Amino acid sequence: MSKVTIIGGGIIGLFTAYYLVESGFEVTVLDQGDLTQGCSVGNAGMIVPSHFVPLASPGMIGKGVKWMLSAKSPFYIHPRLDRRLVEWCLLFYRSATKKHVDRSIPYLKNLSLLSKSLYLDFARQHPEAGIGLEEKGLLMLYKTAATEHEEVEMAALSNANGIAADVLSRSEVRALEPDADLDVRGAVHFTGDAHLDPARLHGFLQRHLQARGVRLVGQAEVLRFANSGSTITHVVTNQGDFACDQLVVCAGAWSGKVARLLGLKLPMLSGKGYSFMQENQPAIRTPAILTEQKVAVTPFGAQVRFGGTMEITDTDHSINAKRVQGIFEAIPRYYAGFQPTAPAPESVWSGLRPCSPDGLPYIGPTAKWRNVLFGTGHSMMGISLAPATGRLLAEQLREHKLSLVIDAFSPDRYA
Ligand SMILES: Cc1cc2nc3c(=O)[nH]c(=O)nc-3n(C[C@H](O)[C@H](O)[C@H](O)COP(=O)(O)OP(=O)(O)OC[C@H]3O[C@@H](n4cnc5c(N)ncnc54)[C@H](O)[C@@H]3O)c2cc1C
């Protein structure tokens, strides 16, 4: 049986292990922490076929510059003289074109739709998992005419691409949320989106994989590799060496660093975000994005999670209290009936979204090494896109015809 070693036990690594073990591979997952310290547990848990436009898009540069001027805004780049940061920003700038967006849409859309259908299969096959998968869609709530204009345009583009989007008036959206006293101008409802509890999903996958014989090795930091010609033979960690026939790098925001250990160039920075929980009282029923503030809202029964902020950084988890305050202050501006309690600093979660400069993930093989694949760079959509990524990587290793064309996701595109 072919031995596959996966670096990274976040959601991408675990879903890759899930499809590989189903295909008969012997799988080991190595993680530098306890597998939960990456980005995959405290996020908003949204499954978003509606997010088919890459982050690198024409409107983002202007918005980003404006947001940089406010301490509580949802976007920030820590200015510093760092070669990798400068290079990443230049590549982002070059990708923020209509041509790039038009080319990327079918790739992202197909990946998302495959992932959503795999989640529905997964929930049917594992009712015991209790991942809380619900198909209530996603509300893009807005307060201003300018945002309404943008969102209505987005809804039209979405419908033209076969992703259903309904434009709702103030009274229609208030009827969907009868308890929370919504103070908004209106909303776009992406009815095909869904959500789940990411911590339960990650916990179930760990238990399921262990029961299927997958080795999950925590506190094993990958330090370097041993090779024979163009084949990686061993992964060297602080817990010793692990032999491998195939290697899959799913190291999230750290993947650029792991790529450098392999002599590869994979531009990657972190998009740090924060989240905290509140009592869901009065009840918020439908997942939403508070569009002007870029705050994600996900109800999990008696609790609701608020999350947001994209701080472009390296791999630093520190928490910026002002930006957490920005998320907190946004809540009652939209949900007038909701009186949030200031989150205690220790209850705030921070996660590092693995961000490529063109807003597309890296999925697939690399020319330099015969037996190395990447599954990373999913930015704000790692939960959403994890099953499809895992399935495609397993298809690559089985040398099966791929379910989708994925050349736009090549890890070699910046080589
Ligand atoms: C506030 C917030 C809200 C979000 N909401 C959503 C959402 O609603 N929907 C959605 O789809 N996505 C969302 N995301 C994004 C999503 O969380 C990420 O895209 C996803 O978790 C990335 O998963 P990953 O497996 O690639 O990385 P991670 O979960 O970070 O896992 C990478 C793992 O690799 C390990 N690792 C790294 N380097 C090494 C090494 N050298 N040796 C060994 N192990 C190593 C790390 O320890 C880590 O466990 C959100 C993110 C944030 C911050």
Short mmCIF file of C-alpha atoms and ligand atoms in Angstrom, two decimals:
data_model
loop_
_atom_site.label_atom_id
_atom_site.label_comp_id
_atom_site.label_asym_id
_atom_site.label_seq_id
_atom_site.Cartn_x
_atom_site.Cartn_y
_atom_site.Cartn_z
CA MET A 1 0.00 0.00 0.00
CA SER A 2 1.39 3.40 -0.98
CA LYS A 3 2.37 5.59 2.01
CA VAL A 4 1.19 9.19 1.89
CA THR A 5 2.40 11.79 4.37
CA ILE A 6 0.33 14.93 4.76
CA ILE A 7 1.86 18.03 6.36
CA GLY A 8 -0.84 19.90 8.28
CA GLY A 9 -3.85 18.63 10.22
CA GLY A 10 -6.19 21.54 9.48
CA ILE A 11 -9.40 21.01 7.54
CA ILE A 12 -7.63 20.67 4.19
CA GLY A 13 -5.17 18.06 5.50
CA LEU A 14 -7.94 16.09 7.21
CA PHE A 15 -10.29 16.04 4.20
CA THR A 16 -7.34 14.98 2.03
CA ALA A 17 -6.66 12.14 4.47
CA TYR A 18 -10.37 11.26 4.41
CA TYR A 19 -10.48 10.73 0.63
CA LEU A 20 -7.05 9.07 0.54
CA VAL A 21 -7.87 6.48 3.18
CA GLU A 22 -11.14 5.75 1.32
CA SER A 23 -8.98 5.05 -1.74
CA GLY A 24 -6.83 2.56 0.14
CA PHE A 25 -3.71 4.65 0.90
CA GLU A 26 -1.75 4.35 4.16
CA VAL A 27 -1.88 7.90 5.53
CA THR A 28 0.11 9.81 8.16
CA VAL A 29 -0.74 13.41 9.09
CA LEU A 30 2.03 15.47 10.70
CA ASP A 31 1.20 18.68 12.55
CA GLN A 32 3.47 21.09 14.42
CA GLY A 33 0.71 21.70 17.02
CA ASP A 34 -2.23 19.63 18.25
CA LEU A 35 -4.02 19.97 14.87
CA THR A 36 -6.46 22.58 16.20
CA GLN A 37 -4.09 25.55 16.39
CA GLY A 38 -4.37 26.50 12.73
CA CYS A 39 -7.31 28.29 11.17
CA SER A 40 -9.85 25.48 10.97
CA VAL A 41 -11.75 25.52 14.26
CA GLY A 42 -12.85 29.04 15.27
CA ASN A 43 -13.90 30.30 11.83
CA ALA A 44 -17.43 31.12 10.66
CA GLY A 45 -18.12 27.68 9.14
CA MET A 46 -19.81 28.99 6.01
CA ILE A 47 -20.01 26.97 2.80
CA VAL A 48 -20.13 29.64 0.16
CA PRO A 49 -20.66 28.90 -3.53
CA SER A 50 -21.65 32.60 -3.56
CA HIS A 51 -17.97 33.54 -3.15
CA PHE A 52 -16.91 32.81 -6.72
CA VAL A 53 -15.01 36.10 -7.27
CA PRO A 54 -11.37 35.94 -6.12
CA LEU A 55 -10.20 38.37 -3.44
CA ALA A 56 -7.78 39.87 -5.98
CA SER A 57 -10.36 41.87 -7.96
CA PRO A 58 -10.48 45.45 -9.33
CA GLY A 59 -12.52 47.06 -6.51
CA MET A 60 -10.29 45.70 -3.73
CA ILE A 61 -7.33 48.07 -4.19
CA GLY A 62 -9.39 51.26 -3.66
CA LYS A 63 -11.29 49.76 -0.71
CA GLY A 64 -8.09 48.44 0.84
CA VAL A 65 -6.40 51.87 0.73
CA LYS A 66 -9.47 53.49 2.39
CA TRP A 67 -9.67 50.80 5.10
CA MET A 68 -5.94 51.15 5.86
CA LEU A 69 -6.68 54.60 7.31
CA SER A 70 -8.97 53.34 10.10
CA ALA A 71 -7.81 51.43 13.21
CA LYS A 72 -11.12 49.53 13.43
CA SER A 73 -11.58 48.73 9.74
CA PRO A 74 -11.88 45.17 8.44
CA PHE A 75 -8.63 45.24 6.41
CA TYR A 76 -5.06 46.13 7.26
CA ILE A 77 -1.54 45.51 6.00
CA HIS A 78 1.12 45.91 8.64
CA PRO A 79 3.54 48.18 6.68
CA ARG A 80 7.10 46.88 6.92
CA LEU A 81 10.15 46.50 4.75
CA ASP A 82 9.89 42.85 3.95
CA ARG A 83 10.76 41.43 0.53
CA ARG A 84 8.04 38.77 0.66
CA LEU A 85 5.35 41.31 1.65
CA VAL A 86 6.34 43.70 -1.14
CA GLU A 87 6.39 40.88 -3.69
CA TRP A 88 3.00 39.54 -2.50
CA CYS A 89 1.42 43.03 -2.74
CA LEU A 90 2.79 43.53 -6.26
CA LEU A 91 1.44 40.15 -7.37
CA PHE A 92 -1.92 40.96 -5.77
CA TYR A 93 -2.01 44.32 -7.56
CA ARG A 94 -1.21 42.66 -10.89
CA SER A 95 -4.00 40.10 -10.37
CA ALA A 96 -6.65 42.64 -9.42
CA THR A 97 -7.98 42.91 -12.98
CA LYS A 98 -11.25 42.14 -14.71
CA LYS A 99 -9.42 39.65 -16.94
CA HIS A 100 -8.22 37.68 -13.91
CA VAL A 101 -11.68 37.75 -12.32
CA ASP A 102 -13.39 36.59 -15.55
CA ARG A 103 -10.89 33.74 -15.96
CA SER A 104 -11.13 32.67 -12.30
CA ILE A 105 -14.92 32.61 -11.87
CA PRO A 106 -15.62 29.24 -13.55
CA TYR A 107 -12.74 27.58 -11.67
CA LEU A 108 -13.84 28.84 -8.23
CA LYS A 109 -17.51 28.24 -8.94
CA ASN A 110 -16.97 24.63 -10.06
CA LEU A 111 -14.71 23.91 -7.08
CA SER A 112 -17.31 25.36 -4.69
CA LEU A 113 -20.23 23.50 -6.20
CA LEU A 114 -18.33 20.21 -6.10
CA SER A 115 -17.45 20.87 -2.46
CA LYS A 116 -21.01 21.70 -1.47
CA SER A 117 -22.30 18.48 -3.03
CA LEU A 118 -19.55 16.49 -1.28
CA TYR A 119 -20.61 18.06 2.05
CA LEU A 120 -24.19 16.92 1.45
CA ASP A 121 -22.93 13.36 0.73
CA PHE A 122 -20.67 13.51 3.79
CA ALA A 123 -23.53 14.59 6.08
CA ARG A 124 -25.74 11.78 4.69
CA GLN A 125 -22.98 9.19 5.15
CA HIS A 126 -22.08 10.34 8.68
CA PRO A 127 -25.27 11.38 10.50
CA GLU A 128 -23.46 10.49 13.74
CA ALA A 129 -20.94 13.32 13.13
CA GLY A 130 -23.34 16.04 14.29
CA ILE A 131 -21.59 18.74 12.24
CA GLY A 132 -24.69 20.93 12.23
CA LEU A 133 -24.88 21.29 8.44
CA GLU A 134 -27.80 23.59 7.59
CA GLU A 135 -28.86 24.99 4.24
CA LYS A 136 -30.29 28.37 5.18
CA GLY A 137 -28.26 30.35 2.67
CA LEU A 138 -26.32 33.51 3.41
CA LEU A 139 -27.66 37.06 3.82
CA MET A 140 -25.46 39.91 2.63
CA LEU A 141 -26.97 42.63 4.83
CA TYR A 142 -26.39 46.25 3.82
CA LYS A 143 -27.20 49.67 5.20
CA THR A 144 -26.17 52.10 2.46
CA ALA A 145 -27.30 52.81 -1.09
CA ALA A 146 -23.72 52.45 -2.38
CA THR A 147 -23.39 48.93 -0.95
CA GLU A 148 -26.86 48.04 -2.17
CA HIS A 149 -25.77 49.01 -5.68
CA GLU A 150 -22.69 46.76 -5.48
CA GLU A 151 -24.60 43.83 -3.97
CA VAL A 152 -27.44 44.01 -6.51
CA GLU A 153 -24.82 43.96 -9.30
CA MET A 154 -23.20 40.98 -7.61
CA ALA A 155 -26.58 39.21 -7.38
CA ALA A 156 -27.10 39.71 -11.13
CA LEU A 157 -23.62 38.30 -11.89
CA SER A 158 -24.35 35.42 -9.56
CA ASN A 159 -27.69 34.55 -11.17
CA ALA A 160 -26.04 34.80 -14.61
CA ASN A 161 -23.55 32.17 -13.40
CA GLY A 162 -26.26 29.85 -12.11
CA ILE A 163 -25.76 30.70 -8.38
CA ALA A 164 -29.18 31.74 -7.05
CA ALA A 165 -29.35 35.18 -5.40
CA ASP A 166 -32.56 36.97 -4.29
CA VAL A 167 -32.57 40.72 -3.65
CA LEU A 168 -34.67 41.33 -0.49
CA SER A 169 -36.27 44.60 0.65
CA ARG A 170 -35.97 45.79 4.25
CA SER A 171 -39.34 44.27 5.17
CA GLU A 172 -38.56 40.96 3.42
CA VAL A 173 -35.28 40.55 5.25
CA ARG A 174 -36.86 41.55 8.58
CA ALA A 175 -39.47 38.82 8.02
CA LEU A 176 -36.63 36.27 7.72
CA GLU A 177 -35.18 37.48 11.05
CA PRO A 178 -38.30 38.24 13.14
CA ASP A 179 -36.52 38.51 16.53
CA ALA A 180 -33.34 40.49 15.95
CA ASP A 181 -34.87 43.87 14.95
CA LEU A 182 -32.72 44.23 11.84
CA ASP A 183 -31.78 47.82 10.98
CA VAL A 184 -30.76 47.43 7.33
CA ARG A 185 -31.67 48.82 3.96
CA GLY A 186 -32.01 45.33 2.46
CA ALA A 187 -30.05 42.18 1.67
CA VAL A 188 -29.04 39.76 -1.01
CA HIS A 189 -29.92 36.19 -0.03
CA PHE A 190 -27.65 33.55 -1.54
CA THR A 191 -30.01 30.65 -1.06
CA GLY A 192 -27.55 27.91 -2.05
CA ASP A 193 -25.02 28.66 0.68
CA ALA A 194 -24.86 26.58 3.86
CA HIS A 195 -23.08 26.48 7.23
CA LEU A 196 -21.80 24.01 9.78
CA ASP A 197 -19.91 23.90 13.06
CA PRO A 198 -16.23 23.81 12.04
CA ALA A 199 -14.95 22.59 15.43
CA ARG A 200 -17.35 19.64 15.42
CA LEU A 201 -16.41 18.83 11.82
CA HIS A 202 -12.69 18.92 12.61
CA GLY A 203 -13.18 16.86 15.80
CA PHE A 204 -15.28 14.24 14.00
CA LEU A 205 -12.75 13.94 11.16
CA GLN A 206 -9.93 13.34 13.66
CA ARG A 207 -11.86 10.54 15.41
CA HIS A 208 -13.06 9.01 12.14
CA LEU A 209 -9.60 9.01 10.56
CA GLN A 210 -7.98 7.47 13.62
CA ALA A 211 -10.62 4.74 13.61
CA ARG A 212 -9.75 4.11 9.92
CA GLY A 213 -6.06 3.65 10.81
CA VAL A 214 -4.71 7.11 9.86
CA ARG A 215 -1.77 8.18 12.05
CA LEU A 216 -2.30 11.70 13.36
CA VAL A 217 1.01 12.89 14.78
CA GLY A 218 0.87 16.12 16.76
CA GLN A 219 3.79 18.30 17.94
CA ALA A 220 5.78 17.15 14.89
CA GLU A 221 7.21 20.18 13.17
CA VAL A 222 8.55 19.52 9.68
CA LEU A 223 12.12 20.82 9.53
CA ARG A 224 13.49 19.54 6.22
CA PHE A 225 13.26 16.78 3.64
CA ALA A 226 15.47 13.96 2.36
CA ASN A 227 15.37 13.05 -1.31
CA SER A 228 16.68 10.62 -3.88
CA GLY A 229 16.85 12.45 -7.21
CA SER A 230 13.49 14.09 -7.80
CA THR A 231 11.70 11.96 -5.20
CA ILE A 232 11.15 13.00 -1.59
CA THR A 233 11.87 9.92 0.50
CA HIS A 234 11.64 11.23 4.09
CA VAL A 235 10.14 14.06 6.04
CA VAL A 236 12.45 15.14 8.86
CA THR A 237 10.66 16.46 11.96
CA ASN A 238 11.54 17.31 15.53
CA GLN A 239 10.04 13.88 16.34
CA GLY A 240 12.22 11.95 13.91
CA ASP A 241 11.98 10.91 10.27
CA PHE A 242 8.87 9.73 8.43
CA ALA A 243 9.31 7.74 5.20
CA CYS A 244 6.88 8.58 2.41
CA ASP A 245 6.00 7.44 -1.10
CA GLN A 246 3.91 10.57 -1.67
CA LEU A 247 3.87 13.92 0.13
CA VAL A 248 0.97 16.38 0.32
CA VAL A 249 1.58 19.87 1.76
CA CYS A 250 -1.55 21.26 3.47
CA ALA A 251 0.28 23.54 5.90
CA GLY A 252 -2.11 26.51 5.68
CA ALA A 253 -0.48 29.91 6.19
CA TRP A 254 2.88 28.16 6.78
CA SER A 255 2.86 26.49 3.34
CA GLY A 256 5.14 29.12 1.78
CA LYS A 257 7.75 28.27 4.40
CA VAL A 258 7.38 24.52 3.79
CA ALA A 259 7.62 25.17 0.03
CA ARG A 260 10.92 27.01 0.58
CA LEU A 261 12.25 23.90 2.40
CA LEU A 262 11.44 22.05 -0.85
CA GLY A 263 13.23 24.68 -2.94
CA LEU A 264 9.92 25.96 -4.35
CA LYS A 265 8.41 29.41 -4.63
CA LEU A 266 4.81 29.56 -3.35
CA PRO A 267 3.88 33.16 -2.46
CA MET A 268 1.75 33.08 0.68
CA LEU A 269 0.87 35.50 3.46
CA SER A 270 -1.63 35.21 6.29
CA GLY A 271 -4.92 37.07 6.42
CA LYS A 272 -5.39 37.19 10.17
CA GLY A 273 -8.97 37.27 11.45
CA TYR A 274 -10.72 37.13 14.81
CA SER A 275 -13.94 35.62 16.14
CA PHE A 276 -15.87 35.40 19.41
CA MET A 277 -19.10 33.80 20.60
CA GLN A 278 -22.17 35.42 22.16
CA GLU A 279 -25.46 34.12 23.57
CA ASN A 280 -27.83 34.03 20.60
CA GLN A 281 -30.47 36.19 22.25
CA PRO A 282 -32.65 37.54 20.65
CA ALA A 283 -32.19 34.73 18.18
CA ILE A 284 -30.38 35.32 14.89
CA ARG A 285 -31.54 32.58 12.52
CA THR A 286 -29.74 33.00 9.20
CA PRO A 287 -25.97 33.27 8.62
CA ALA A 288 -25.07 36.73 7.40
CA ILE A 289 -22.31 39.08 6.41
CA LEU A 290 -22.61 42.66 7.66
CA THR A 291 -21.41 43.85 4.30
CA GLU A 292 -20.04 47.34 4.98
CA GLN A 293 -18.11 46.04 8.02
CA LYS A 294 -17.20 42.61 6.55
CA VAL A 295 -18.35 40.86 9.74
CA ALA A 296 -19.51 37.23 9.43
CA VAL A 297 -22.37 36.08 11.66
CA THR A 298 -23.07 32.37 12.16
CA PRO A 299 -25.80 31.08 14.47
CA PHE A 300 -25.02 27.79 16.22
CA GLY A 301 -28.26 27.20 18.16
CA ALA A 302 -28.04 28.96 21.54
CA GLN A 303 -24.77 30.63 20.55
CA VAL A 304 -23.78 32.87 17.68
CA ARG A 305 -20.29 33.52 16.33
CA PHE A 306 -19.14 36.91 15.05
CA GLY A 307 -15.93 37.03 13.04
CA GLY A 308 -14.03 39.33 10.77
CA THR A 309 -10.94 41.39 9.91
CA MET A 310 -8.27 40.59 7.36
CA GLU A 311 -4.85 41.73 8.60
CA ILE A 312 -2.18 40.80 6.09
CA THR A 313 0.70 39.51 8.18
CA ASP A 314 3.24 36.69 8.32
CA THR A 315 2.43 33.98 10.88
CA ASP A 316 1.73 36.03 13.99
CA HIS A 317 -1.38 35.16 16.03
CA SER A 318 -1.38 38.24 18.31
CA ILE A 319 -4.75 39.93 18.82
CA ASN A 320 -5.37 43.56 17.93
CA ALA A 321 -8.01 44.74 20.45
CA LYS A 322 -9.06 47.72 18.29
CA ARG A 323 -10.05 45.52 15.39
CA VAL A 324 -11.94 43.14 17.69
CA GLN A 325 -13.73 46.24 18.99
CA GLY A 326 -14.57 47.11 15.35
CA ILE A 327 -16.34 43.73 14.96
CA PHE A 328 -18.12 44.16 18.32
CA GLU A 329 -19.39 47.67 17.52
CA ALA A 330 -20.78 46.56 14.15
CA ILE A 331 -23.23 44.08 15.73
CA PRO A 332 -25.97 46.40 17.13
CA ARG A 333 -25.73 48.68 14.10
CA TYR A 334 -27.32 45.86 12.09
CA TYR A 335 -29.14 43.83 14.78
CA ALA A 336 -30.69 46.68 16.77
CA GLY A 337 -32.33 44.25 19.21
CA PHE A 338 -29.04 42.53 20.03
CA GLN A 339 -27.03 43.75 23.03
CA PRO A 340 -23.62 42.12 22.72
CA THR A 341 -21.37 41.62 25.73
CA ALA A 342 -17.76 42.76 25.25
CA PRO A 343 -15.75 39.54 24.76
CA ALA A 344 -13.07 38.81 27.37
CA PRO A 345 -9.63 38.97 25.67
CA GLU A 346 -9.00 35.27 26.41
CA SER A 347 -12.24 34.29 24.64
CA VAL A 348 -11.21 35.88 21.33
CA TRP A 349 -9.94 33.41 18.73
CA SER A 350 -7.47 34.38 16.03
CA GLY A 351 -6.79 32.43 12.84
CA LEU A 352 -4.46 32.83 9.88
CA ARG A 353 -6.17 32.48 6.50
CA PRO A 354 -3.64 31.15 3.97
CA CYS A 355 -3.71 33.82 1.24
CA SER A 356 -2.20 33.52 -2.21
CA PRO A 357 -1.74 36.84 -4.06
CA ASP A 358 -4.21 36.02 -6.85
CA GLY A 359 -6.93 34.78 -4.48
CA LEU A 360 -6.86 31.24 -5.91
CA PRO A 361 -5.83 28.13 -3.99
CA TYR A 362 -2.81 26.01 -4.83
CA ILE A 363 -4.03 22.50 -5.65
CA GLY A 364 -2.06 19.83 -7.47
CA PRO A 365 1.44 18.59 -8.28
CA THR A 366 4.64 20.52 -8.79
CA ALA A 367 7.08 19.91 -11.66
CA LYS A 368 10.24 19.89 -9.51
CA TRP A 369 9.30 16.85 -7.41
CA ARG A 370 7.84 13.61 -8.75
CA ASN A 371 5.86 12.88 -5.59
CA VAL A 372 4.85 16.22 -4.02
CA LEU A 373 1.42 17.83 -4.17
CA PHE A 374 0.00 20.96 -2.55
CA GLY A 375 -3.47 21.66 -1.15
CA THR A 376 -3.40 25.13 0.35
CA GLY A 377 -4.01 28.87 -0.11
CA HIS A 378 -7.80 28.72 0.35
CA SER A 379 -7.85 32.09 2.13
CA MET A 380 -11.40 32.83 3.39
CA MET A 381 -12.86 29.63 1.88
CA GLY A 382 -10.90 26.72 3.36
CA ILE A 383 -13.91 25.16 5.08
CA SER A 384 -16.03 25.68 2.01
CA LEU A 385 -13.52 24.15 -0.41
CA ALA A 386 -11.94 21.42 1.73
CA PRO A 387 -13.88 18.34 0.53
CA ALA A 388 -13.37 19.16 -3.16
CA THR A 389 -9.65 19.84 -2.57
CA GLY A 390 -9.22 16.54 -0.70
CA ARG A 391 -11.13 14.63 -3.34
CA LEU A 392 -9.10 16.15 -6.23
CA LEU A 393 -5.79 15.41 -4.50
CA ALA A 394 -6.88 11.80 -3.89
CA GLU A 395 -7.84 11.53 -7.57
CA GLN A 396 -4.38 12.84 -8.55
CA LEU A 397 -2.67 10.23 -6.40
CA ARG A 398 -4.89 7.44 -7.74
CA GLU A 399 -4.02 8.67 -11.22
CA HIS A 400 -7.74 8.90 -11.93
CA LYS A 401 -9.32 11.38 -14.30
CA LEU A 402 -9.91 14.53 -12.24
CA SER A 403 -13.50 15.62 -11.49
CA LEU A 404 -12.57 19.18 -12.52
CA VAL A 405 -10.03 21.07 -14.62
CA ILE A 406 -7.67 22.68 -12.09
CA ASP A 407 -4.83 24.22 -14.13
CA ALA A 408 -5.61 27.70 -12.69
CA PHE A 409 -4.73 26.33 -9.23
CA SER A 410 -1.26 25.06 -10.22
CA PRO A 411 1.28 25.45 -7.37
CA ASP A 412 3.87 26.17 -10.09
CA ARG A 413 2.17 29.32 -11.39
CA TYR A 414 4.76 31.61 -9.73
CA ALA A 415 7.75 29.29 -10.26
C1 LIG B 1 -12.36 34.91 11.19
C2 LIG B 1 -12.32 33.82 10.11
C3 LIG B 1 -13.52 33.35 9.59
C4 LIG B 1 -13.50 32.40 8.56
N1 LIG B 1 -14.68 31.92 8.09
C5 LIG B 1 -14.69 31.00 7.09
C6 LIG B 1 -15.92 30.51 6.57
O1 LIG B 1 -16.99 30.88 7.01
N2 LIG B 1 -15.88 29.60 5.55
C7 LIG B 1 -14.69 29.16 5.03
O2 LIG B 1 -14.70 28.36 4.09
N3 LIG B 1 -13.50 29.58 5.53
C8 LIG B 1 -13.48 30.50 6.54
N4 LIG B 1 -12.29 30.97 7.03
C9 LIG B 1 -11.04 30.49 6.41
C10 LIG B 1 -10.69 29.06 6.88
O3 LIG B 1 -10.72 29.04 8.29
C11 LIG B 1 -9.32 28.67 6.36
O4 LIG B 1 -9.29 28.84 4.95
C12 LIG B 1 -9.01 27.19 6.63
O5 LIG B 1 -9.20 26.89 7.98
C13 LIG B 1 -7.58 26.85 6.23
O6 LIG B 1 -7.38 25.49 6.49
P1 LIG B 1 -5.96 24.81 6.28
O7 LIG B 1 -6.12 23.37 6.58
O8 LIG B 1 -5.44 25.22 4.94
O9 LIG B 1 -5.01 25.54 7.33
P2 LIG B 1 -4.91 25.40 8.92
O10 LIG B 1 -6.22 25.07 9.53
O11 LIG B 1 -4.22 26.61 9.41
O12 LIG B 1 -3.99 24.12 9.10
C14 LIG B 1 -2.62 24.13 8.73
C15 LIG B 1 -1.92 23.20 9.70
O13 LIG B 1 -0.57 23.00 9.25
C16 LIG B 1 0.24 22.84 10.38
N5 LIG B 1 1.64 23.16 9.99
C17 LIG B 1 2.10 24.29 9.45
N6 LIG B 1 3.44 24.22 9.25
C18 LIG B 1 3.84 23.00 9.67
C19 LIG B 1 5.10 22.34 9.74
N7 LIG B 1 6.24 22.92 9.32
N8 LIG B 1 5.13 21.10 10.27
C20 LIG B 1 3.99 20.49 10.69
N9 LIG B 1 2.77 21.08 10.65
C21 LIG B 1 2.68 22.31 10.14
C22 LIG B 1 -0.32 23.86 11.37
O14 LIG B 1 0.00 23.50 12.70
C23 LIG B 1 -1.82 23.76 11.11
O15 LIG B 1 -2.49 22.90 12.02
C24 LIG B 1 -12.26 31.90 8.06
C25 LIG B 1 -11.08 32.35 8.64
C26 LIG B 1 -11.09 33.30 9.64
C27 LIG B 1 -9.79 33.77 10.23
#
